[in-house]
Amino acid sequence: MLFGNKLKTEREKRGWSQEHLAAKVHVSRQSVSKWETGKNYPNIEVIIDLSDLFGITIDELLRSDGELKEKIIQDSKGSTNLNWKSHLLSGLGIFMGIMITSIIKHDGIDWKSIGYAAVSTAAFLYLVTLLLQGNKKSETIR
């Protein structure tokens, strides 16, 4: 059974409307409709919520829908790359801002302050990375 069919079956088993289910998982009724018709799929957080709501395993929701499994795999790969790239771009932006400020403040390039800026930016990014990793670990423990 495809995900959409399984979702509709579980929803109707409880006598819930699409609107009622949408309110429970904090999405629009149109989203539920698109999931049930196979036009779109929910993200993994919503799938977990649906699993809990229906009292069935995630495996029961996903196992027979190869397209949904592939989407979840692709989403998880994409978010990892995005986080790494966004950290790098943030760090470069911070560094460039500090360089520009240093040039304006000293009427030219002050290599000593730019060195401090580079070290400060690296330390900041390292701390952000540690905090994000700690946050991910705490989420998996819950």
PDB file of N, CA, C and O in Angstrom, residues 80-142:
ATOM      1  N   THR A  80      22.393  17.926   5.058  1.00  0.00           N
ATOM      2  CA  THR A  80      23.754  17.853   5.574  1.00  0.00           C
ATOM      3  C   THR A  80      24.663  18.773   4.784  1.00  0.00           C
ATOM      4  O   THR A  80      25.443  19.532   5.349  1.00  0.00           O
ATOM      5  N   ASN A  81      24.574  18.731   3.463  1.00  0.00           N
ATOM      6  CA  ASN A  81      25.403  19.596   2.626  1.00  0.00           C
ATOM      7  C   ASN A  81      25.066  21.057   2.834  1.00  0.00           C
ATOM      8  O   ASN A  81      25.945  21.901   2.868  1.00  0.00           O
ATOM      9  N   LEU A  82      23.801  21.382   2.971  1.00  0.00           N
ATOM     10  CA  LEU A  82      23.388  22.757   3.160  1.00  0.00           C
ATOM     11  C   LEU A  82      23.966  23.311   4.454  1.00  0.00           C
ATOM     12  O   LEU A  82      24.449  24.434   4.480  1.00  0.00           O
ATOM     13  N   ASN A  83      23.923  22.536   5.530  1.00  0.00           N
ATOM     14  CA  ASN A  83      24.454  23.022   6.799  1.00  0.00           C
ATOM     15  C   ASN A  83      25.936  23.311   6.693  1.00  0.00           C
ATOM     16  O   ASN A  83      26.407  24.337   7.165  1.00  0.00           O
ATOM     17  N   TRP A  84      26.700  22.425   6.081  1.00  0.00           N
ATOM     18  CA  TRP A  84      28.130  22.623   5.942  1.00  0.00           C
ATOM     19  C   TRP A  84      28.419  23.859   5.105  1.00  0.00           C
ATOM     20  O   TRP A  84      29.247  24.695   5.456  1.00  0.00           O
ATOM     21  N   LYS A  85      27.709  24.004   3.995  1.00  0.00           N
ATOM     22  CA  LYS A  85      27.914  25.148   3.112  1.00  0.00           C
ATOM     23  C   LYS A  85      27.487  26.444   3.782  1.00  0.00           C
ATOM     24  O   LYS A  85      28.141  27.476   3.632  1.00  0.00           O
ATOM     25  N   SER A  86      26.390  26.407   4.506  1.00  0.00           N
ATOM     26  CA  SER A  86      25.925  27.637   5.148  1.00  0.00           C
ATOM     27  C   SER A  86      26.892  28.080   6.241  1.00  0.00           C
ATOM     28  O   SER A  86      27.108  29.275   6.420  1.00  0.00           O
ATOM     29  N   HIS A  87      27.505  27.141   6.953  1.00  0.00           N
ATOM     30  CA  HIS A  87      28.512  27.510   7.957  1.00  0.00           C
ATOM     31  C   HIS A  87      29.716  28.154   7.288  1.00  0.00           C
ATOM     32  O   HIS A  87      30.246  29.155   7.774  1.00  0.00           O
ATOM     33  N   LEU A  88      30.159  27.581   6.199  1.00  0.00           N
ATOM     34  CA  LEU A  88      31.311  28.126   5.490  1.00  0.00           C
ATOM     35  C   LEU A  88      31.015  29.528   4.973  1.00  0.00           C
ATOM     36  O   LEU A  88      31.813  30.452   5.152  1.00  0.00           O
ATOM     37  N   LEU A  89      29.845  29.712   4.359  1.00  0.00           N
ATOM     38  CA  LEU A  89      29.485  31.030   3.845  1.00  0.00           C
ATOM     39  C   LEU A  89      29.316  32.046   4.971  1.00  0.00           C
ATOM     40  O   LEU A  89      29.709  33.208   4.830  1.00  0.00           O
ATOM     41  N   SER A  90      28.746  31.629   6.085  1.00  0.00           N
ATOM     42  CA  SER A  90      28.618  32.525   7.232  1.00  0.00           C
ATOM     43  C   SER A  90      29.982  32.968   7.728  1.00  0.00           C
ATOM     44  O   SER A  90      30.199  34.144   8.014  1.00  0.00           O
ATOM     45  N   GLY A  91      30.893  32.015   7.832  1.00  0.00           N
ATOM     46  CA  GLY A  91      32.245  32.342   8.283  1.00  0.00           C
ATOM     47  C   GLY A  91      32.941  33.299   7.345  1.00  0.00           C
ATOM     48  O   GLY A  91      33.587  34.257   7.783  1.00  0.00           O
ATOM     49  N   LEU A  92      32.803  33.069   6.036  1.00  0.00           N
ATOM     50  CA  LEU A  92      33.410  33.981   5.061  1.00  0.00           C
ATOM     51  C   LEU A  92      32.788  35.375   5.153  1.00  0.00           C
ATOM     52  O   LEU A  92      33.493  36.382   5.054  1.00  0.00           O
ATOM     53  N   GLY A  93      31.495  35.424   5.352  1.00  0.00           N
ATOM     54  CA  GLY A  93      30.818  36.717   5.497  1.00  0.00           C
ATOM     55  C   GLY A  93      31.284  37.473   6.717  1.00  0.00           C
ATOM     56  O   GLY A  93      31.552  38.683   6.659  1.00  0.00           O
ATOM     57  N   ILE A  94      31.419  36.766   7.829  1.00  0.00           N
ATOM     58  CA  ILE A  94      31.908  37.395   9.057  1.00  0.00           C
ATOM     59  C   ILE A  94      33.334  37.901   8.855  1.00  0.00           C
ATOM     60  O   ILE A  94      33.671  39.032   9.210  1.00  0.00           O
ATOM     61  N   PHE A  95      34.166  37.061   8.276  1.00  0.00           N
ATOM     62  CA  PHE A  95      35.557  37.444   8.042  1.00  0.00           C
ATOM     63  C   PHE A  95      35.658  38.667   7.129  1.00  0.00           C
ATOM     64  O   PHE A  95      36.417  39.597   7.399  1.00  0.00           O
ATOM     65  N   MET A  96      34.879  38.677   6.049  1.00  0.00           N
ATOM     66  CA  MET A  96      34.905  39.818   5.132  1.00  0.00           C
ATOM     67  C   MET A  96      34.420  41.095   5.825  1.00  0.00           C
ATOM     68  O   MET A  96      34.979  42.170   5.626  1.00  0.00           O
ATOM     69  N   GLY A  97      33.408  40.964   6.648  1.00  0.00           N
ATOM     70  CA  GLY A  97      32.918  42.122   7.399  1.00  0.00           C
ATOM     71  C   GLY A  97      33.979  42.675   8.331  1.00  0.00           C
ATOM     72  O   GLY A  97      34.167  43.906   8.427  1.00  0.00           O
ATOM     73  N   ILE A  98      34.684  41.805   8.996  1.00  0.00           N
ATOM     74  CA  ILE A  98      35.748  42.250   9.901  1.00  0.00           C
ATOM     75  C   ILE A  98      36.883  42.894   9.104  1.00  0.00           C
ATOM     76  O   ILE A  98      37.448  43.909   9.518  1.00  0.00           O
ATOM     77  N   MET A  99      37.214  42.311   7.953  1.00  0.00           N
ATOM     78  CA  MET A  99      38.267  42.901   7.117  1.00  0.00           C
ATOM     79  C   MET A  99      37.885  44.303   6.656  1.00  0.00           C
ATOM     80  O   MET A  99      38.686  45.236   6.730  1.00  0.00           O
ATOM     81  N   ILE A 100      36.671  44.454   6.185  1.00  0.00           N
ATOM     82  CA  ILE A 100      36.218  45.768   5.704  1.00  0.00           C
ATOM     83  C   ILE A 100      36.222  46.779   6.843  1.00  0.00           C
ATOM     84  O   ILE A 100      36.674  47.917   6.677  1.00  0.00           O
ATOM     85  N   THR A 101      35.745  46.356   8.001  1.00  0.00           N
ATOM     86  CA  THR A 101      35.769  47.245   9.167  1.00  0.00           C
ATOM     87  C   THR A 101      37.193  47.640   9.518  1.00  0.00           C
ATOM     88  O   THR A 101      37.475  48.806   9.813  1.00  0.00           O
ATOM     89  N   SER A 102      38.108  46.692   9.475  1.00  0.00           N
ATOM     90  CA  SER A 102      39.510  46.977   9.779  1.00  0.00           C
ATOM     91  C   SER A 102      40.104  47.966   8.774  1.00  0.00           C
ATOM     92  O   SER A 102      40.827  48.897   9.160  1.00  0.00           O
ATOM     93  N   ILE A 103      39.797  47.783   7.500  1.00  0.00           N
ATOM     94  CA  ILE A 103      40.319  48.685   6.466  1.00  0.00           C
ATOM     95  C   ILE A 103      39.784  50.099   6.672  1.00  0.00           C
ATOM     96  O   ILE A 103      40.530  51.079   6.596  1.00  0.00           O
ATOM     97  N   ILE A 104      38.498  50.204   6.967  1.00  0.00           N
ATOM     98  CA  ILE A 104      37.905  51.530   7.188  1.00  0.00           C
ATOM     99  C   ILE A 104      38.492  52.175   8.440  1.00  0.00           C
ATOM    100  O   ILE A 104      38.856  53.343   8.436  1.00  0.00           O
ATOM    101  N   LYS A 105      38.606  51.416   9.502  1.00  0.00           N
ATOM    102  CA  LYS A 105      39.085  51.951  10.782  1.00  0.00           C
ATOM    103  C   LYS A 105      40.543  52.390  10.702  1.00  0.00           C
ATOM    104  O   LYS A 105      40.921  53.413  11.275  1.00  0.00           O
ATOM    105  N   HIS A 106      41.383  51.656  10.004  1.00  0.00           N
ATOM    106  CA  HIS A 106      42.822  51.934   9.988  1.00  0.00           C
ATOM    107  C   HIS A 106      43.286  52.597   8.693  1.00  0.00           C
ATOM    108  O   HIS A 106      44.480  52.726   8.459  1.00  0.00           O
ATOM    109  N   ASP A 107      42.364  53.000   7.848  1.00  0.00           N
ATOM    110  CA  ASP A 107      42.706  53.614   6.559  1.00  0.00           C
ATOM    111  C   ASP A 107      43.666  52.758   5.747  1.00  0.00           C
ATOM    112  O   ASP A 107      44.585  53.260   5.108  1.00  0.00           O
ATOM    113  N   GLY A 108      43.480  51.492   5.765  1.00  0.00           N
ATOM    114  CA  GLY A 108      44.317  50.563   5.021  1.00  0.00           C
ATOM    115  C   GLY A 108      44.252  49.202   5.675  1.00  0.00           C
ATOM    116  O   GLY A 108      43.484  48.986   6.608  1.00  0.00           O
ATOM    117  N   ILE A 109      45.075  48.303   5.202  1.00  0.00           N
ATOM    118  CA  ILE A 109      45.068  46.949   5.748  1.00  0.00           C
ATOM    119  C   ILE A 109      45.964  46.889   6.986  1.00  0.00           C
ATOM    120  O   ILE A 109      47.144  47.224   6.929  1.00  0.00           O
ATOM    121  N   ASP A 110      45.349  46.471   8.100  1.00  0.00           N
ATOM    122  CA  ASP A 110      46.107  46.236   9.335  1.00  0.00           C
ATOM    123  C   ASP A 110      46.145  44.716   9.533  1.00  0.00           C
ATOM    124  O   ASP A 110      45.188  44.117   9.999  1.00  0.00           O
ATOM    125  N   TRP A 111      47.246  44.096   9.144  1.00  0.00           N
ATOM    126  CA  TRP A 111      47.348  42.649   9.139  1.00  0.00           C
ATOM    127  C   TRP A 111      47.180  42.038  10.521  1.00  0.00           C
ATOM    128  O   TRP A 111      46.656  40.938  10.662  1.00  0.00           O
ATOM    129  N   LYS A 112      47.594  42.771  11.536  1.00  0.00           N
ATOM    130  CA  LYS A 112      47.465  42.253  12.904  1.00  0.00           C
ATOM    131  C   LYS A 112      45.976  42.084  13.265  1.00  0.00           C
ATOM    132  O   LYS A 112      45.568  41.034  13.751  1.00  0.00           O
ATOM    133  N   SER A 113      45.170  43.105  12.979  1.00  0.00           N
ATOM    134  CA  SER A 113      43.744  42.995  13.319  1.00  0.00           C
ATOM    135  C   SER A 113      43.035  41.987  12.408  1.00  0.00           C
ATOM    136  O   SER A 113      42.100  41.313  12.831  1.00  0.00           O
ATOM    137  N   ILE A 114      43.488  41.869  11.163  1.00  0.00           N
ATOM    138  CA  ILE A 114      42.900  40.864  10.275  1.00  0.00           C
ATOM    139  C   ILE A 114      43.249  39.458  10.777  1.00  0.00           C
ATOM    140  O   ILE A 114      42.425  38.551  10.718  1.00  0.00           O
ATOM    141  N   GLY A 115      44.451  39.271  11.284  1.00  0.00           N
ATOM    142  CA  GLY A 115      44.830  37.984  11.883  1.00  0.00           C
ATOM    143  C   GLY A 115      43.939  37.646  13.063  1.00  0.00           C
ATOM    144  O   GLY A 115      43.469  36.513  13.212  1.00  0.00           O
ATOM    145  N   TYR A 116      43.694  38.662  13.921  1.00  0.00           N
ATOM    146  CA  TYR A 116      42.784  38.454  15.046  1.00  0.00           C
ATOM    147  C   TYR A 116      41.380  38.099  14.551  1.00  0.00           C
ATOM    148  O   TYR A 116      40.691  37.254  15.129  1.00  0.00           O
ATOM    149  N   ALA A 117      40.977  38.771  13.469  1.00  0.00           N
ATOM    150  CA  ALA A 117      39.656  38.505  12.901  1.00  0.00           C
ATOM    151  C   ALA A 117      39.556  37.065  12.407  1.00  0.00           C
ATOM    152  O   ALA A 117      38.550  36.387  12.627  1.00  0.00           O
ATOM    153  N   ALA A 118      40.608  36.598  11.758  1.00  0.00           N
ATOM    154  CA  ALA A 118      40.600  35.224  11.243  1.00  0.00           C
ATOM    155  C   ALA A 118      40.517  34.217  12.380  1.00  0.00           C
ATOM    156  O   ALA A 118      39.736  33.260  12.322  1.00  0.00           O
ATOM    157  N   VAL A 119      41.292  34.442  13.420  1.00  0.00           N
ATOM    158  CA  VAL A 119      41.278  33.527  14.571  1.00  0.00           C
ATOM    159  C   VAL A 119      39.921  33.585  15.271  1.00  0.00           C
ATOM    160  O   VAL A 119      39.350  32.549  15.641  1.00  0.00           O
ATOM    161  N   SER A 120      39.386  34.780  15.442  1.00  0.00           N
ATOM    162  CA  SER A 120      38.081  34.937  16.099  1.00  0.00           C
ATOM    163  C   SER A 120      36.977  34.256  15.298  1.00  0.00           C
ATOM    164  O   SER A 120      36.107  33.585  15.855  1.00  0.00           O
ATOM    165  N   THR A 121      37.011  34.435  13.987  1.00  0.00           N
ATOM    166  CA  THR A 121      35.997  33.812  13.129  1.00  0.00           C
ATOM    167  C   THR A 121      36.085  32.291  13.193  1.00  0.00           C
ATOM    168  O   THR A 121      35.067  31.605  13.311  1.00  0.00           O
ATOM    169  N   ALA A 122      37.298  31.766  13.141  1.00  0.00           N
ATOM    170  CA  ALA A 122      37.476  30.312  13.216  1.00  0.00           C
ATOM    171  C   ALA A 122      36.967  29.777  14.554  1.00  0.00           C
ATOM    172  O   ALA A 122      36.287  28.748  14.603  1.00  0.00           O
ATOM    173  N   ALA A 123      37.281  30.480  15.640  1.00  0.00           N
ATOM    174  CA  ALA A 123      36.818  30.046  16.964  1.00  0.00           C
ATOM    175  C   ALA A 123      35.297  30.093  17.045  1.00  0.00           C
ATOM    176  O   ALA A 123      34.663  29.173  17.571  1.00  0.00           O
ATOM    177  N   PHE A 124      34.710  31.152  16.501  1.00  0.00           N
ATOM    178  CA  PHE A 124      33.258  31.287  16.509  1.00  0.00           C
ATOM    179  C   PHE A 124      32.603  30.133  15.748  1.00  0.00           C
ATOM    180  O   PHE A 124      31.658  29.505  16.237  1.00  0.00           O
ATOM    181  N   LEU A 125      33.084  29.842  14.556  1.00  0.00           N
ATOM    182  CA  LEU A 125      32.515  28.758  13.755  1.00  0.00           C
ATOM    183  C   LEU A 125      32.693  27.405  14.427  1.00  0.00           C
ATOM    184  O   LEU A 125      31.814  26.546  14.368  1.00  0.00           O
ATOM    185  N   TYR A 126      33.835  27.214  15.083  1.00  0.00           N
ATOM    186  CA  TYR A 126      34.077  25.967  15.805  1.00  0.00           C
ATOM    187  C   TYR A 126      33.062  25.803  16.933  1.00  0.00           C
ATOM    188  O   TYR A 126      32.478  24.732  17.111  1.00  0.00           O
ATOM    189  N   LEU A 127      32.807  26.878  17.679  1.00  0.00           N
ATOM    190  CA  LEU A 127      31.828  26.822  18.769  1.00  0.00           C
ATOM    191  C   LEU A 127      30.417  26.569  18.243  1.00  0.00           C
ATOM    192  O   LEU A 127      29.666  25.774  18.816  1.00  0.00           O
ATOM    193  N   VAL A 128      30.059  27.219  17.135  1.00  0.00           N
ATOM    194  CA  VAL A 128      28.731  26.998  16.548  1.00  0.00           C
ATOM    195  C   VAL A 128      28.584  25.543  16.117  1.00  0.00           C
ATOM    196  O   VAL A 128      27.557  24.914  16.358  1.00  0.00           O
ATOM    197  N   THR A 129      29.632  25.002  15.514  1.00  0.00           N
ATOM    198  CA  THR A 129      29.602  23.603  15.080  1.00  0.00           C
ATOM    199  C   THR A 129      29.429  22.675  16.283  1.00  0.00           C
ATOM    200  O   THR A 129      28.631  21.737  16.244  1.00  0.00           O
ATOM    201  N   LEU A 130      30.153  22.941  17.358  1.00  0.00           N
ATOM    202  CA  LEU A 130      30.008  22.116  18.565  1.00  0.00           C
ATOM    203  C   LEU A 130      28.601  22.208  19.137  1.00  0.00           C
ATOM    204  O   LEU A 130      28.016  21.197  19.538  1.00  0.00           O
ATOM    205  N   LEU A 131      28.047  23.415  19.161  1.00  0.00           N
ATOM    206  CA  LEU A 131      26.692  23.579  19.678  1.00  0.00           C
ATOM    207  C   LEU A 131      25.673  22.843  18.821  1.00  0.00           C
ATOM    208  O   LEU A 131      24.762  22.201  19.342  1.00  0.00           O
ATOM    209  N   LEU A 132      25.821  22.920  17.491  1.00  0.00           N
ATOM    210  CA  LEU A 132      24.888  22.225  16.604  1.00  0.00           C
ATOM    211  C   LEU A 132      24.996  20.713  16.753  1.00  0.00           C
ATOM    212  O   LEU A 132      23.992  20.010  16.741  1.00  0.00           O
ATOM    213  N   GLN A 133      26.203  20.208  16.908  1.00  0.00           N
ATOM    214  CA  GLN A 133      26.378  18.766  17.088  1.00  0.00           C
ATOM    215  C   GLN A 133      25.781  18.320  18.416  1.00  0.00           C
ATOM    216  O   GLN A 133      25.143  17.279  18.500  1.00  0.00           O
ATOM    217  N   GLY A 134      25.957  19.135  19.457  1.00  0.00           N
ATOM    218  CA  GLY A 134      25.363  18.813  20.749  1.00  0.00           C
ATOM    219  C   GLY A 134      23.855  18.822  20.677  1.00  0.00           C
ATOM    220  O   GLY A 134      23.187  17.973  21.262  1.00  0.00           O
ATOM    221  N   ASN A 135      23.292  19.768  19.931  1.00  0.00           N
ATOM    222  CA  ASN A 135      21.848  19.859  19.762  1.00  0.00           C
ATOM    223  C   ASN A 135      21.328  18.637  19.014  1.00  0.00           C
ATOM    224  O   ASN A 135      20.289  18.083  19.360  1.00  0.00           O
ATOM    225  N   LYS A 136      22.033  18.192  17.966  1.00  0.00           N
ATOM    226  CA  LYS A 136      21.617  16.998  17.216  1.00  0.00           C
ATOM    227  C   LYS A 136      21.640  15.769  18.102  1.00  0.00           C
ATOM    228  O   LYS A 136      20.750  14.934  18.049  1.00  0.00           O
ATOM    229  N   LYS A 137      22.678  15.655  18.951  1.00  0.00           N
ATOM    230  CA  LYS A 137      22.769  14.486  19.845  1.00  0.00           C
ATOM    231  C   LYS A 137      21.633  14.488  20.838  1.00  0.00           C
ATOM    232  O   LYS A 137      21.045  13.461  21.126  1.00  0.00           O
ATOM    233  N   SER A 138      21.290  15.682  21.378  1.00  0.00           N
ATOM    234  CA  SER A 138      20.200  15.730  22.356  1.00  0.00           C
ATOM    235  C   SER A 138      18.867  15.399  21.705  1.00  0.00           C
ATOM    236  O   SER A 138      17.986  14.835  22.321  1.00  0.00           O
ATOM    237  N   GLU A 139      18.685  15.772  20.415  1.00  0.00           N
ATOM    238  CA  GLU A 139      17.444  15.439  19.710  1.00  0.00           C
ATOM    239  C   GLU A 139      17.316  13.945  19.483  1.00  0.00           C
ATOM    240  O   GLU A 139      16.236  13.398  19.533  1.00  0.00           O
ATOM    241  N   THR A 140      18.433  13.255  19.221  1.00  0.00           N
ATOM    242  CA  THR A 140      18.354  11.826  18.979  1.00  0.00           C
ATOM    243  C   THR A 140      18.115  11.055  20.273  1.00  0.00           C
ATOM    244  O   THR A 140      17.573   9.963  20.261  1.00  0.00           O
ATOM    245  N   ILE A 141      18.478  11.631  21.401  1.00  0.00           N
ATOM    246  CA  ILE A 141      18.276  10.970  22.695  1.00  0.00           C
ATOM    247  C   ILE A 141      16.808  11.025  23.094  1.00  0.00           C
ATOM    248  O   ILE A 141      16.284  10.110  23.700  1.00  0.00           O
ATOM    249  N   ARG A 142      16.103  12.102  22.721  1.00  0.00           N
ATOM    250  CA  ARG A 142      14.689  12.274  23.116  1.00  0.00           C
ATOM    251  C   ARG A 142      13.823  11.173  22.648  1.00  0.00           C
ATOM    252  O   ARG A 142      13.754  10.529  21.780  1.00  0.00           O
TER     253      ARG A 142
END
